[in-house]
C-alpha atoms as one frame of an Amber mdcrd trajectory, in Angstrom:
protein
 106.059  80.357 108.149 105.748  83.137 105.670 104.482  82.293 102.328 106.769
  83.212  99.451 106.072  86.744  97.764 105.271  86.442  94.207 106.112  88.881
  91.749 103.490  90.256  89.583 104.229  89.842  85.855 101.066  91.873  84.943
 101.970  95.290  86.066 101.526  98.272  83.512 104.538  99.928  81.982 105.527
 103.059  83.447 106.486 106.096  81.962 106.814 109.689  82.822 106.715 112.962
  80.843 107.805 116.210  82.552 106.215 119.371  81.366 108.765 122.380  81.856
 109.247 125.888  80.405 108.489 129.390  81.283 105.767 130.936  83.281 102.747
 131.020  81.110 103.482 128.664  78.287 100.763 126.267  79.223 102.096 123.515
  81.375  99.567 122.924  84.024  96.798 123.387  81.256  98.392 120.540  79.047
  98.822 118.180  82.195  94.912 118.930  83.043  93.820 118.368  79.310  95.849
 115.095  79.181  95.174 113.608  82.618  92.602 110.858  82.981  92.192 111.398
  86.749  91.694 114.927  88.357  95.269 116.127  88.493  96.921 117.596  91.594
  98.422 121.096  90.907 100.115 123.398  93.176  99.097 126.620  91.392  98.464
 129.692  93.860  97.244 133.297  93.091 100.132 135.355  91.731 101.098 138.261
  93.627 101.101 140.401  90.419  99.172 139.545  87.805 100.893 138.877  84.352
 100.235 140.782  81.352  98.690 138.041  79.813  95.629 137.527  82.085  97.624
 134.793  84.059  96.470 134.995  87.677  98.012 131.727  89.235 101.367 130.138
  89.048 102.804 126.802  89.840 104.897 126.663  93.161 105.371 122.576  93.230
 104.866 119.833  91.089 101.727 119.339  89.025 100.783 115.718  88.680  98.160
 113.688  86.657  98.291 110.180  85.023  97.531 109.433  81.368  96.686 105.743
  80.344  96.697 105.612  76.636  96.161 101.768  77.039  95.597  99.419  79.864
  98.886  98.380  79.937 100.669 101.467  79.804 100.651 104.287  82.534 102.303
 107.643  82.102 102.933 110.112  84.999 102.607 113.635  83.962 104.801 115.905
  85.966 104.448 120.087  85.495 107.246 121.794  87.067 107.331 125.241  88.053
 108.486 127.839  85.425 109.820 130.542  87.900 113.564 130.327  89.073 112.599
 130.779  92.592 110.845 127.473  92.680 113.564 125.794  90.608 114.271 123.410
  93.652 110.667 121.562  92.641 112.219 120.864  89.184 113.223 117.239  88.458
 116.031 115.527  86.347 115.103 113.382  83.703 117.673 110.730  83.804 115.551
 107.846  84.830 114.470 105.508  82.211 111.171 105.929  80.655 111.040 109.928
  81.418 110.582 112.350  78.495 110.440 116.280  78.761 108.185 118.267  76.797
 109.515 121.804  76.873 106.643 124.252  76.449 107.723 127.520  74.820 105.358
 130.688  74.080 105.415 131.560  70.137 104.011 135.080  70.959 106.830 136.043
  73.316 110.022 137.627  72.139 111.962 135.659  74.235 111.236 132.648  72.456
 115.105 131.638  71.540 116.408 132.659  74.929 113.749 130.638  76.757 114.660
 127.732  74.775 118.327 128.222  75.558 117.590 128.783  79.456 115.476 125.278
  79.690 117.799 123.616  77.405 120.648 124.402  79.962 118.467 123.040  82.798
 118.295 119.583  80.852 121.971 119.600  79.678 122.689 116.047  78.900 119.106
 114.828  78.520 118.614 116.370  75.052 117.782 113.148  73.400 114.750 113.034
  75.967 113.212 116.310  74.890 110.369 117.404  72.413 109.612 121.272  72.159
 105.919 122.084  72.215 105.272 125.712  70.971 102.063 127.220  72.281 100.190
 130.515  71.359 101.470 129.939  67.700  98.304 131.125  65.955  99.553 133.407
  63.359 103.193 132.051  63.474 104.224 129.428  60.937 106.032 126.440  62.244
 108.822 126.805  60.050 109.470 130.113  60.752 109.360 129.106  64.866 111.940
 126.195  63.939 114.088 128.629  61.750 114.217 131.111  64.936 115.119 128.258
  67.174 117.565 126.440  64.919 120.675 128.192  66.371 119.950 127.292  70.012
 118.406 123.787  68.873 122.049 123.049  66.995 123.906 124.017  70.215 122.066
 121.327  71.944 122.171 118.592  69.337 118.173 118.651  68.758 116.744 118.344
  65.420 114.299 121.031  64.417 111.860 118.355  63.565 111.416 118.011  67.450
 109.712 121.340  67.534 105.956 121.220  67.321 102.884 123.342  67.566 100.642
 122.600  70.414  97.539 124.003  71.971  97.742 123.234  75.693  94.031 123.356
  76.202  93.221 120.672  73.598  93.564 117.218  74.508  94.194 115.804  71.319
  97.189 118.386  70.643  98.759 117.459  73.939  98.492 113.592  73.207 100.177
 114.576  69.792 103.106 116.099  71.467 103.730 113.633  74.380 103.215 110.846
  71.861 106.058 112.510  70.005 108.367 112.740  73.114 107.352 108.988  74.121
 108.451 107.864  70.845 111.870 109.102  71.238 114.604 106.425  71.875 115.764
 105.888  75.140 119.424 105.996  74.728 121.309 108.954  73.201 121.690 108.366
  69.448
């Protein structure tokens, strides 16, 4: 005779933050900085080194886990920035999922990158916070101003654009926390 299965009621709450954006924006670095466990990453050497000194690129999913409290577990999922690896990109429509869209302030393509990536997550804009890396020497007000037309087209308030250093755990924690604080439902 089989014993009835008991359902555990003490399981941690689970959430997921997707780290998305163009190549070199800091996604893998941010996952590494925030993860409480050694992350799994899919970085491989680039066939052509980037002008910014980048020598590797993500070809699949990066994965780490952040446990801000014993009761909460947050999966950190980095997706590839290159279009040729787009099949590894994930949709975010499942409950508890948020997107940190990483963009580089020092690239002339900032607004175009935002437009491209916001199109990828069309319909899920209420789950997106934009983390702008490489922002030294760029005022956040100026960055928000440059992105305002794109954000308006997608219904995202400029207040969701935050400067962040992907190498700094506290900085990544701050922007991930902002994403997790977004309401589950569309406003």
